[in-house]
XYZ file of C-alpha atoms in Angstrom:
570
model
C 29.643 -62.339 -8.343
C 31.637 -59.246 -9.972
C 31.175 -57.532 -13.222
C 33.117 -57.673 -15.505
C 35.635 -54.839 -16.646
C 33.337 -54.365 -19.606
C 29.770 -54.390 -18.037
C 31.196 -51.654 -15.380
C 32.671 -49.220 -18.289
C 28.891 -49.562 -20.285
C 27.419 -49.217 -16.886
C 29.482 -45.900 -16.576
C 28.673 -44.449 -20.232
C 24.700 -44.843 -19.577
C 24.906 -43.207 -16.059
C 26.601 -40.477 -17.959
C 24.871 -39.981 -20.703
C 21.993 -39.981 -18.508
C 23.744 -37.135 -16.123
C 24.505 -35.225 -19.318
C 20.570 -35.815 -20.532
C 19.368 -34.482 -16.991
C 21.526 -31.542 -17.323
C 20.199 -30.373 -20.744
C 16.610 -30.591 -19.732
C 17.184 -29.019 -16.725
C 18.507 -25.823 -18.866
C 15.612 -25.922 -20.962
C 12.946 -26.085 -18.286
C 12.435 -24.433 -15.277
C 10.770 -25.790 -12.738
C 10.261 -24.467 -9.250
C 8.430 -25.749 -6.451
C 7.081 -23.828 -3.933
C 5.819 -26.599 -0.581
C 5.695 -23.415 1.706
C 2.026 -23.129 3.055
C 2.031 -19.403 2.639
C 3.216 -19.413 -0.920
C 6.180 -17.515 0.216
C 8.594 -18.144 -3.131
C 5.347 -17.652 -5.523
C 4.982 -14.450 -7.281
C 1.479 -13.208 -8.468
C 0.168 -13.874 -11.946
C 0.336 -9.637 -12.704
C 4.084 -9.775 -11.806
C 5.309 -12.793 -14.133
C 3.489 -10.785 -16.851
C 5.423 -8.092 -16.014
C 8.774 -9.926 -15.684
C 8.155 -11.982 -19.170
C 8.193 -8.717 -21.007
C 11.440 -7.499 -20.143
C 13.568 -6.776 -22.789
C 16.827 -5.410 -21.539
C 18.644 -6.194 -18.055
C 17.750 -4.637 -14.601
C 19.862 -3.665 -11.583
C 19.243 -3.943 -8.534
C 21.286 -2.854 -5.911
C 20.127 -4.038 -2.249
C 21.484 -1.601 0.836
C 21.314 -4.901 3.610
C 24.643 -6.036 3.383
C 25.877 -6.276 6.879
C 25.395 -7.620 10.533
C 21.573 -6.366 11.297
C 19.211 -7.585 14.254
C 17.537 -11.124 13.158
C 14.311 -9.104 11.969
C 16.217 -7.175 9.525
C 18.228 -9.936 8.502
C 15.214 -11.811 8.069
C 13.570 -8.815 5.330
C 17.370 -9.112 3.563
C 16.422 -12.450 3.293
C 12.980 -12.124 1.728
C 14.877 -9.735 -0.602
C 16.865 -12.418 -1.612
C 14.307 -14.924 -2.528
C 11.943 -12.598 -4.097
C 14.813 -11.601 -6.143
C 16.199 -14.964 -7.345
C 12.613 -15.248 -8.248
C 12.600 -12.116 -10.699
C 15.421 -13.469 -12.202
C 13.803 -17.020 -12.899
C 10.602 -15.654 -14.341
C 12.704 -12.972 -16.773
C 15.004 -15.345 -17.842
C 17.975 -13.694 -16.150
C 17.329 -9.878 -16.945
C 17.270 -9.050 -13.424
C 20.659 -9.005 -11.824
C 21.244 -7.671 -8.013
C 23.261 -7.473 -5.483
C 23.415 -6.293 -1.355
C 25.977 -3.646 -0.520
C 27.108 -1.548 2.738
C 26.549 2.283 1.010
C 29.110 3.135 4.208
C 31.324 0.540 4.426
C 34.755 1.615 4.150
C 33.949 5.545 4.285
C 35.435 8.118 6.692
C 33.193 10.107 8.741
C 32.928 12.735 6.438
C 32.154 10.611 3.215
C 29.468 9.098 5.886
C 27.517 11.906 5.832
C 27.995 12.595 2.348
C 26.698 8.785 1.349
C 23.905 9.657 3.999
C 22.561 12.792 2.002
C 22.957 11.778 -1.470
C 21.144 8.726 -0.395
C 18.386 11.142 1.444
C 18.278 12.922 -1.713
C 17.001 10.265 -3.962
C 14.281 9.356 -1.610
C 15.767 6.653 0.791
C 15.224 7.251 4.108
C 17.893 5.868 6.874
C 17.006 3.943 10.158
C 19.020 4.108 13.200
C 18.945 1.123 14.831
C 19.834 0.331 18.041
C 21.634 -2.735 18.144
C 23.126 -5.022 21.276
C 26.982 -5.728 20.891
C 26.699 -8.367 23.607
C 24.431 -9.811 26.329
C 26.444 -8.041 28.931
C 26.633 -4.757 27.328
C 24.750 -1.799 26.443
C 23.625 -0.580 22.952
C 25.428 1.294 20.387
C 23.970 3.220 16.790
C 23.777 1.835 14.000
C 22.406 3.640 10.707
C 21.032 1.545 7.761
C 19.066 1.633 4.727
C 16.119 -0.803 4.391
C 15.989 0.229 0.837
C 17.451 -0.775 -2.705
C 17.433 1.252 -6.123
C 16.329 -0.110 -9.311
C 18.460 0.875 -13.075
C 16.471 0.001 -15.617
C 17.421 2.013 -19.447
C 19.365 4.833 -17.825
C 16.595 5.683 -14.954
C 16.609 4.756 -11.614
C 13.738 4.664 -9.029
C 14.258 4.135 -5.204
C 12.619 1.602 -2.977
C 12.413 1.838 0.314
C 11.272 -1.621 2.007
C 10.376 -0.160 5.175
C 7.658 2.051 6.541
C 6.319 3.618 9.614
C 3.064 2.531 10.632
C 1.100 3.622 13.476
C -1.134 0.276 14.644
C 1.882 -1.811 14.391
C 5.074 -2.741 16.393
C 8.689 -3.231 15.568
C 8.383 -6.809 14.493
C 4.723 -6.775 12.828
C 6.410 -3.539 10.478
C 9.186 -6.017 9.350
C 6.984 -8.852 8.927
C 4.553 -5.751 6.805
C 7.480 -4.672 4.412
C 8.407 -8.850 4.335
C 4.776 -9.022 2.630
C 5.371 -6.041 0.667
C 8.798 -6.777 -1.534
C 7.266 -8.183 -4.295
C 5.124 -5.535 -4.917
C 7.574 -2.637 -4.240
C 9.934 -4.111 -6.124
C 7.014 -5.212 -8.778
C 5.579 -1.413 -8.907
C 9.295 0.131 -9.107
C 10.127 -2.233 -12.232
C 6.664 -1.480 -13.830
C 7.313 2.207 -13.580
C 10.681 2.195 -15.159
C 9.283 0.201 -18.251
C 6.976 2.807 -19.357
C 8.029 4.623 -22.145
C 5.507 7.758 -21.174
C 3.831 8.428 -17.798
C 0.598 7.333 -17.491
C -1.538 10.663 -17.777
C -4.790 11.345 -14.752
C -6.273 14.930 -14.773
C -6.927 16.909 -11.616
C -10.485 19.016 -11.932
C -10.497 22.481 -10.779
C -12.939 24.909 -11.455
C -15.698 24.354 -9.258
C -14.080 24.809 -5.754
C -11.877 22.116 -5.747
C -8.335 22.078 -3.365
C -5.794 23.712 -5.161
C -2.610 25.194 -2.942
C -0.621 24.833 -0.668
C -2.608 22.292 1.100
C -2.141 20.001 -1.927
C 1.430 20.261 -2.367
C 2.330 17.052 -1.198
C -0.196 14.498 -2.428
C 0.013 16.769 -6.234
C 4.054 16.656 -6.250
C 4.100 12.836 -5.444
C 1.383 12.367 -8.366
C 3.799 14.599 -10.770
C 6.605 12.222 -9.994
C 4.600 8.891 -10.771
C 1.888 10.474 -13.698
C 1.344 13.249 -16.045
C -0.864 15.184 -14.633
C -2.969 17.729 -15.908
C -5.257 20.400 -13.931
C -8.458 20.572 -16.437
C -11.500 23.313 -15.551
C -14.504 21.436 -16.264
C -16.547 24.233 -16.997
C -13.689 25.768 -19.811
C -12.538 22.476 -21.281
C -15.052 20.530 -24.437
C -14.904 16.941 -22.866
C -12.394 15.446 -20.283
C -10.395 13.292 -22.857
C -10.210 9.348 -22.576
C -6.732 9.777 -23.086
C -6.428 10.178 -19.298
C -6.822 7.297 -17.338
C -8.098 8.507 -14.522
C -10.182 11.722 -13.122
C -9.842 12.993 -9.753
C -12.115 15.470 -7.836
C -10.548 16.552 -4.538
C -13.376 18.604 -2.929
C -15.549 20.445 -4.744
C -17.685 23.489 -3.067
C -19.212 24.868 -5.734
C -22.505 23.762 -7.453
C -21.232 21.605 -10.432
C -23.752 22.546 -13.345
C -25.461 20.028 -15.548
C -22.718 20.790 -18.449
C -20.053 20.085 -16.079
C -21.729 16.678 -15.160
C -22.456 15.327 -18.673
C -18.836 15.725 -19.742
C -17.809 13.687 -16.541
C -21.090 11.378 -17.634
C -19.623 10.820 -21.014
C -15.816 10.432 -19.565
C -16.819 7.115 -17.541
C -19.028 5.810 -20.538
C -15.992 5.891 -22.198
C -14.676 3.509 -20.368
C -12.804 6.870 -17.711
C -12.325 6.593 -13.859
C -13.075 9.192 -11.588
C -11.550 9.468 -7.726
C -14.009 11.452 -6.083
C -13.194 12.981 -2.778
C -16.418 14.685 -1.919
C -17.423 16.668 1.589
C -21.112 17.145 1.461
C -20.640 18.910 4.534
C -19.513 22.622 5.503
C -18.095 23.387 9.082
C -15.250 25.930 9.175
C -13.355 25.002 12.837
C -12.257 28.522 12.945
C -15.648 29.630 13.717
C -15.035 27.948 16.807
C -12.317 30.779 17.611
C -15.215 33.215 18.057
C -17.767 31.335 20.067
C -18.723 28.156 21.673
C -20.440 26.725 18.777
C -21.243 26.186 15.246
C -23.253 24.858 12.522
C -22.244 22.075 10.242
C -24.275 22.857 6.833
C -24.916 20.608 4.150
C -23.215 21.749 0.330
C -25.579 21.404 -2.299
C -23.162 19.926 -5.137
C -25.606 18.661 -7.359
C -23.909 15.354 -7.738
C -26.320 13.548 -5.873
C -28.825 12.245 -8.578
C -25.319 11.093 -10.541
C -23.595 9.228 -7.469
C -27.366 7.850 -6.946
C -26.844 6.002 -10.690
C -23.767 5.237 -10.352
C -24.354 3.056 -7.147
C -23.619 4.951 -3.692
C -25.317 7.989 -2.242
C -23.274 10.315 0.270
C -25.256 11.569 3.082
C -25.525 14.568 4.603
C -24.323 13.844 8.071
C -21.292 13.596 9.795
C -20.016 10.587 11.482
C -18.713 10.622 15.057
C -16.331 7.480 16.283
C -15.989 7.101 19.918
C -12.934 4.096 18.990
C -11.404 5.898 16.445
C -10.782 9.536 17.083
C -8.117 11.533 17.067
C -7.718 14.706 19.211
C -6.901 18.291 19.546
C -5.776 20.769 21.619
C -8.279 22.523 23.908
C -7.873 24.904 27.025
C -9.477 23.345 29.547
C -8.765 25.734 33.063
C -5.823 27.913 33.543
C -2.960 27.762 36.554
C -2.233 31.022 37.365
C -2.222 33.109 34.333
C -1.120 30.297 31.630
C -3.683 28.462 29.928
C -3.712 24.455 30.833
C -4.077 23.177 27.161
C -4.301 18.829 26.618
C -5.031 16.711 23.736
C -8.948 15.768 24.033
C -10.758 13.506 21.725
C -12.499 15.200 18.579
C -15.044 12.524 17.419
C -15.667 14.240 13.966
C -11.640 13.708 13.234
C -11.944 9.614 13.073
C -10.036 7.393 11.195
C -9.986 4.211 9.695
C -8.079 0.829 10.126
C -9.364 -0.865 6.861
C -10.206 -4.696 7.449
C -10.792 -5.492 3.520
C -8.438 -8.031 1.795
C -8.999 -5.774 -1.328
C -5.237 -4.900 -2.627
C -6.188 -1.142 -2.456
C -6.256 -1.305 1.557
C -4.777 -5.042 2.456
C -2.479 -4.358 5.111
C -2.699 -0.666 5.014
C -2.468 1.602 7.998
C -4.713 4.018 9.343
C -6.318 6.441 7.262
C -7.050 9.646 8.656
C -10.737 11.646 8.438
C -11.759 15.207 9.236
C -15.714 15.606 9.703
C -16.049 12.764 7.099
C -20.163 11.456 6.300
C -21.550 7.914 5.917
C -22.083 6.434 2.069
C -25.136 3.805 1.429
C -24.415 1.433 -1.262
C -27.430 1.346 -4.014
C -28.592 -1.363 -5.300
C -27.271 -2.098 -8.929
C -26.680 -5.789 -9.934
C -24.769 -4.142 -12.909
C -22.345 -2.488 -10.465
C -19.904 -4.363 -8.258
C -19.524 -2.465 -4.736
C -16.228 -3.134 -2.280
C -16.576 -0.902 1.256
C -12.515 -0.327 1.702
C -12.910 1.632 4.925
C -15.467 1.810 6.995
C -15.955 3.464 11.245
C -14.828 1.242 13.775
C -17.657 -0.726 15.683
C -18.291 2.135 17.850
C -20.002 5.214 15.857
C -22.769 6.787 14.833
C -24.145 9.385 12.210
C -25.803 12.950 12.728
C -27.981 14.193 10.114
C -27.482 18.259 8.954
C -27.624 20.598 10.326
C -25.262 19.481 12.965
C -24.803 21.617 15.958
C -21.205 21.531 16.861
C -19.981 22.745 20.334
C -16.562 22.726 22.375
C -18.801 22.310 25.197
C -19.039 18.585 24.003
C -15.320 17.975 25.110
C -16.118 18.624 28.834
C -17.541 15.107 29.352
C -16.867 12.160 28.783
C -19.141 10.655 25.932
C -20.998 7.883 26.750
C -20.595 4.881 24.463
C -24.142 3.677 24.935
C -24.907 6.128 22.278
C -22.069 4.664 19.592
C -24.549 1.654 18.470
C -23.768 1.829 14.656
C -20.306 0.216 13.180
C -18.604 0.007 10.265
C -20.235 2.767 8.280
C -18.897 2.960 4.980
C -16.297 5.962 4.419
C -14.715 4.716 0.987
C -16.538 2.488 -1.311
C -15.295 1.141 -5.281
C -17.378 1.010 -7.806
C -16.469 -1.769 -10.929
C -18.732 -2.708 -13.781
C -20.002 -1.325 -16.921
C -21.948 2.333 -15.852
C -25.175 3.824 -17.347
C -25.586 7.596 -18.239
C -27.381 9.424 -16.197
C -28.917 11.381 -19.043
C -30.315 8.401 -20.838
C -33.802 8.605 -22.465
C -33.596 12.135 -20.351
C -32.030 14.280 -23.558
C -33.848 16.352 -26.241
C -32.728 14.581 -29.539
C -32.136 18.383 -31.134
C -29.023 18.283 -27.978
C -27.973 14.948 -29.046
C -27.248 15.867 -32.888
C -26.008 18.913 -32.108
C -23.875 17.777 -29.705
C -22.830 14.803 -32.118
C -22.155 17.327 -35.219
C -20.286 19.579 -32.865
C -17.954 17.152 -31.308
C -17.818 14.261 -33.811
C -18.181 11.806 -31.273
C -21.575 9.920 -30.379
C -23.610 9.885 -27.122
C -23.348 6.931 -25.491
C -26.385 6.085 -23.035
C -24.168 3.222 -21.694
C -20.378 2.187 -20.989
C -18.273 0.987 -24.028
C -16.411 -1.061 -21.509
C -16.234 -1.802 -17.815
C -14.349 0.974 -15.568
C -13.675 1.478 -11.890
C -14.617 4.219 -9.089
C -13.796 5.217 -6.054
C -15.946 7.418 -3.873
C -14.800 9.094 -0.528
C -16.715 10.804 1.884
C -14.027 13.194 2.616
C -12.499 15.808 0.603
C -9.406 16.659 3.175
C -8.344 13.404 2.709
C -5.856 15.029 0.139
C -4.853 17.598 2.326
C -1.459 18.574 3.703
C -1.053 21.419 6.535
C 0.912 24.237 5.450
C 3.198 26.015 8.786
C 4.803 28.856 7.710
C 7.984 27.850 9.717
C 8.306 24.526 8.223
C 6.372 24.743 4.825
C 4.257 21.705 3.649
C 3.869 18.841 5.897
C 3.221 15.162 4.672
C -0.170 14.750 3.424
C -1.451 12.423 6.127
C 0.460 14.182 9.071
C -1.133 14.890 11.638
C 0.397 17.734 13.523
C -1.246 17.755 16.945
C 0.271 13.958 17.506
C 2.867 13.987 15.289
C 1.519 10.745 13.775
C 2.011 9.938 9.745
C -1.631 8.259 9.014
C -1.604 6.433 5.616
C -3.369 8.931 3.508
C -0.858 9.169 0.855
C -0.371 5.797 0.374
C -4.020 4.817 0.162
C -4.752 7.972 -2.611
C -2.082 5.965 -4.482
C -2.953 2.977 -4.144
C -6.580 4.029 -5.203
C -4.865 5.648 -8.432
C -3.015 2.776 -9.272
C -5.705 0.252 -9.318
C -7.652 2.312 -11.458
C -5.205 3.202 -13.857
C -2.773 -0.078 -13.917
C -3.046 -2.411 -16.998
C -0.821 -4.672 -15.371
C -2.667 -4.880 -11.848
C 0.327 -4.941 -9.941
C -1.259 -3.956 -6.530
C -2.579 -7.222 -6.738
C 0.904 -8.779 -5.261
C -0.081 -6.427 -1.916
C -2.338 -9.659 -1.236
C 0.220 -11.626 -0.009
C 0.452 -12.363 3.631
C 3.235 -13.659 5.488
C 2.607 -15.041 9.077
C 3.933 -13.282 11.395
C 5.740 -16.595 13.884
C 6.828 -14.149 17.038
C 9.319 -16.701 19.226
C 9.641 -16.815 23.192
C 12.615 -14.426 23.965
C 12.683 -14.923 27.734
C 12.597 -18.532 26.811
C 15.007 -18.358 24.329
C 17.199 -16.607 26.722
C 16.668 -19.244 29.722
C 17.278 -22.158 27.514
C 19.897 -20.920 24.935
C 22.533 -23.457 26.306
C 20.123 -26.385 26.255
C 19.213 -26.135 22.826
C 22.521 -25.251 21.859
C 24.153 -28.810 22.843
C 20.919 -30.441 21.510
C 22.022 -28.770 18.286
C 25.674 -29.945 18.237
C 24.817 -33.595 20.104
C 21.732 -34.658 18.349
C 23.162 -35.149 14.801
C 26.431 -37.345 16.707
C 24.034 -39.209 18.653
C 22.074 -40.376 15.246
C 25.134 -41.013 13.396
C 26.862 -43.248 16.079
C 23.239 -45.152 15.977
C 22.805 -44.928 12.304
C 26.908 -46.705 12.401
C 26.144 -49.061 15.132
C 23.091 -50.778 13.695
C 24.797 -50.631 10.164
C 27.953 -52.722 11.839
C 25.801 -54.935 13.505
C 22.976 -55.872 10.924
C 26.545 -56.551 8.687
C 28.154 -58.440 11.056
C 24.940 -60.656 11.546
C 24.970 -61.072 7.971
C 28.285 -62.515 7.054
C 28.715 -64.214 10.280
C 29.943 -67.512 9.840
C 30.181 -67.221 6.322
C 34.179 -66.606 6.089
């Protein structure tokens, strides 16, 4: 039976007007749908917030544009989708695109590109990168990195990092988990009008120097930060959202403490680096041994209320330790110096899926003590690094000898693990000097100030608490100036100290809780590459016969079932 000419031209308008009704909706709403089992394509609820408020465009500029090994190809990938999904979620204020920075240049220009680029804080890799199966390798330099224009600034991002516990392929599959957030943190940073403001206590001992160049220039470039002496300024001001104590070695007096007791009821947080330990390992220099003393700080009775207690011990690791350079004999006249195992120096592969430490390196430790968590149903307590499962504690005064490093330890002794070395704090705090305050210090203190004293928080706030105090330290060499905080010179090995400070200081200072996008984990699917090299040619043709094969069946049993159908019908 056929239609007629007029049922096939209404048949036509409604399939249309239906086409046409499809494509106007699909303007107006958009839907994505992500069937990946990792959530690959779905950004974090902090990061569409972010996005959403956008108000004028961002560029991106992406420098993976070329032929790269499959692994790097893979991240420019990643880059890709994250990116198409920043553009989704702000409605098309994000713009970006992948370019060669070299492509084109002489050698000259080259090096040029390579040092402006250096300048701005991205970092090239040279690969090396197999032409062909028969042939060797040749050099190639790239830049795992993009920058990001947002209002006349620009911020770089470098996708890639070095990390000590992990190989080639597990640090691409790291900086495949970590593009939303870099990308995330960069785009955050550029948005806000003023730098976020943190002060830096001195006055009691704390580091100060050279030996916090590094960590307090990389703060400078991401906050306003102030140095404030505690024992010269009023109050520490809520206007900064965050306090940080790197080290204190001087008895902090009960004025001192009430200002910082005030600052968190205020809703403040406080970074507190803290050695409750003394050992100087020069005293070494002038004889065998030495004695590790405890510092009395006078913090312990606040720490106590606040929910964590630092001992006084120190905490050997017989897993994690790294060494140093000792003379052990000499042949003929020149000493015989090797790397030997200091078990005071540990550090710490974190194992939390708390955004602060999720896929973090190693953080490095020197003489660091064991925290106990108190009891506070008020207080909510997260242990972000901790000893391996191989360590135990000495109680001061510790009795340290080179001696120690002419035997082996035994590991029978290492029966305690995972001893808390970094612990947050999150809840609503009490004052330590509640119903313990003279009511004649209260009004005067009231009249003086204009403010009220608050026996509990105004609102919830967050600490962190680390046993260590040289955790913010850099070494200073004369010959080369400030190293990397987190360098450690005798191995030449870049632990993650930097990145964890940061990432400590951004969760307690964020609004927009942006580390919480470090969460995401991408499996890491390794393939077979002796296999894939043995069978390359098999699964080659099964690639180019397979989909012939199905279409010559597909055709065949379409002519026949046809054939059967009008058979006999003519």
């Amino acid at each position: 039976m056929k239609l007629s000419q007029k049922s096939l031209s209404i048949r036509f308008v409604i399939l249309s007007a239906i086409l046409v009704l499809l494509n106007l909706i699909a303007q107006k709403v958009n839907f994505r749908l992500d069937v990946t089992k990792e959530k690959r394509f779905s950004l974090s609820q902090p990061t569409k917030k972010l996005l959403k408020n956008v108000k004028e465009p961002i560029i991106v500029e992406i420098y993976l544009q070329g032929k790269f090994p499959a692994g790097f190809q893979k991240l420019a990938e990643t880059t890709k989708d994250v990116l198409n999904e920043f553009k989704a979620i702000s409605n098309n204020q994000l713009r970006f695109k992948f370019i060669n920075p070299l492509e084109g240049k002489s050698d000259e220009e080259k090096k040029q590109m390579i040092q402006k680029l250096y300048d701005q804080g991205i970092a090239p890799v040279n690969l090396q990168v197999q032409q062909d199966e028969d042939e060797g390798y040749s050099q190639k330099i790239i830049f795992p990195a993009a920058k990001v224009s947002y209002l006349h600034k620009d911020i770089a991002v470098n996708l890639l990092e070095s990390h000590i516990s992990m190989s080639p392929a597990e640090k691409l599959n790291y900086a495949e988990n970590m593009v939303e957030y870099k990308f995330a943190n960069a785009i955050k940073q550029l948005m806000q009008p003023d730098k976020r403001k943190i002060a830096y206590a001195v006055g009691n001992g704390e580091l100060l120097g050279d030996n916090t160049y590094d960590m307090l220039t990389t703060l400078g470039n991401i906050y306003d930060v102030d140095t404030i002496d505690l024992n010269k300024n009023i109050e520490i001001s809520p206007v900064y959202k965050a306090l940080m104590i790197a080290k204190p070695s001087i008895e902090i007096d009960e004025k001192v403490k009430f200002k910082i007791d005030q600052y968190v009821m205020q809703g403040g947080n406080v970074l507190w680096c803290i050695d409750p330990m003394h050992f100087a390992m020069d005293s070494l220099i002038q004889r065998d041994a030495s004695m590790a003393m405890p510092i009395h700080l006078n913090l312990d009775d606040m720490l106590f209320n606040f929910g964590v207690r630092i001992n006084s011990d120190l905490i050997e690791d017989y897993l994690h330790a790294n060494p140093i350079p000792v003379t052990v004999g000499y042949v003929g006249n020149n000493p015989d110096i090797r790397l030997l195992p200091w078990l005071y120096n540990t550090f710490s592969i974190a194992t939390s899926k708390h955004p602060i430490v999720n896929n973090l390196d190693a953080v490095m430790f020197v003489m660091s003590s064991s925290i106990d968590t108190i009891k506070n149903n008020a207080i909510k307590k997260t242990v972000l690094l901790h000893t391996s499962n191989r360590a135990r504690t000495l109680p001061a005064p510790v009795r340290i000898s080179m001696s120690n490093l002419r035997f082996k330890p035994d590991a029978v002794l290492y029966k305690q693990k995972d001893i808390p070395q970094a612990v947050l704090l999150e809840g609503k705090f009490s004052s330590i000097y509640a119903n313990r305050l003279d009511p004649v210090f209260i009004k005067i203190y009231e009249d003086s100030l204009k403010k009220k004293y608050l026996p509990t928080a105004q609102k919830a706030s967050k600490q962190i608490v680390i046993s260590d105090g040289d955790v913010v330290m850099n070494d200073f060499i004369k010959s080369r100036g400030p190293l990397e905080c987190g360098y450690y010179k005798y191995t030449e090995q870049l632990f993650a100290n930097k990145t964890f400070l940061l990432n400590c200081l951004e969760y307690l200072t964020d609004d927009f809780n942006i580390l919480e996008a470090r969460n995401k984990n991408l499996t890491l699917r390794l393939l077979d590459t002796e296999r894939i090299k043995n069978e390359k040619i098999k699964w080659q043709l099964f690639n180019i016969l397979s989909p012939l094969v199905l279409l010559i069946i597909f055709a065949s049993a379409y002519f026949f079932f046809r054939k059967k159908k009008y058979e006999g019908k003519v």
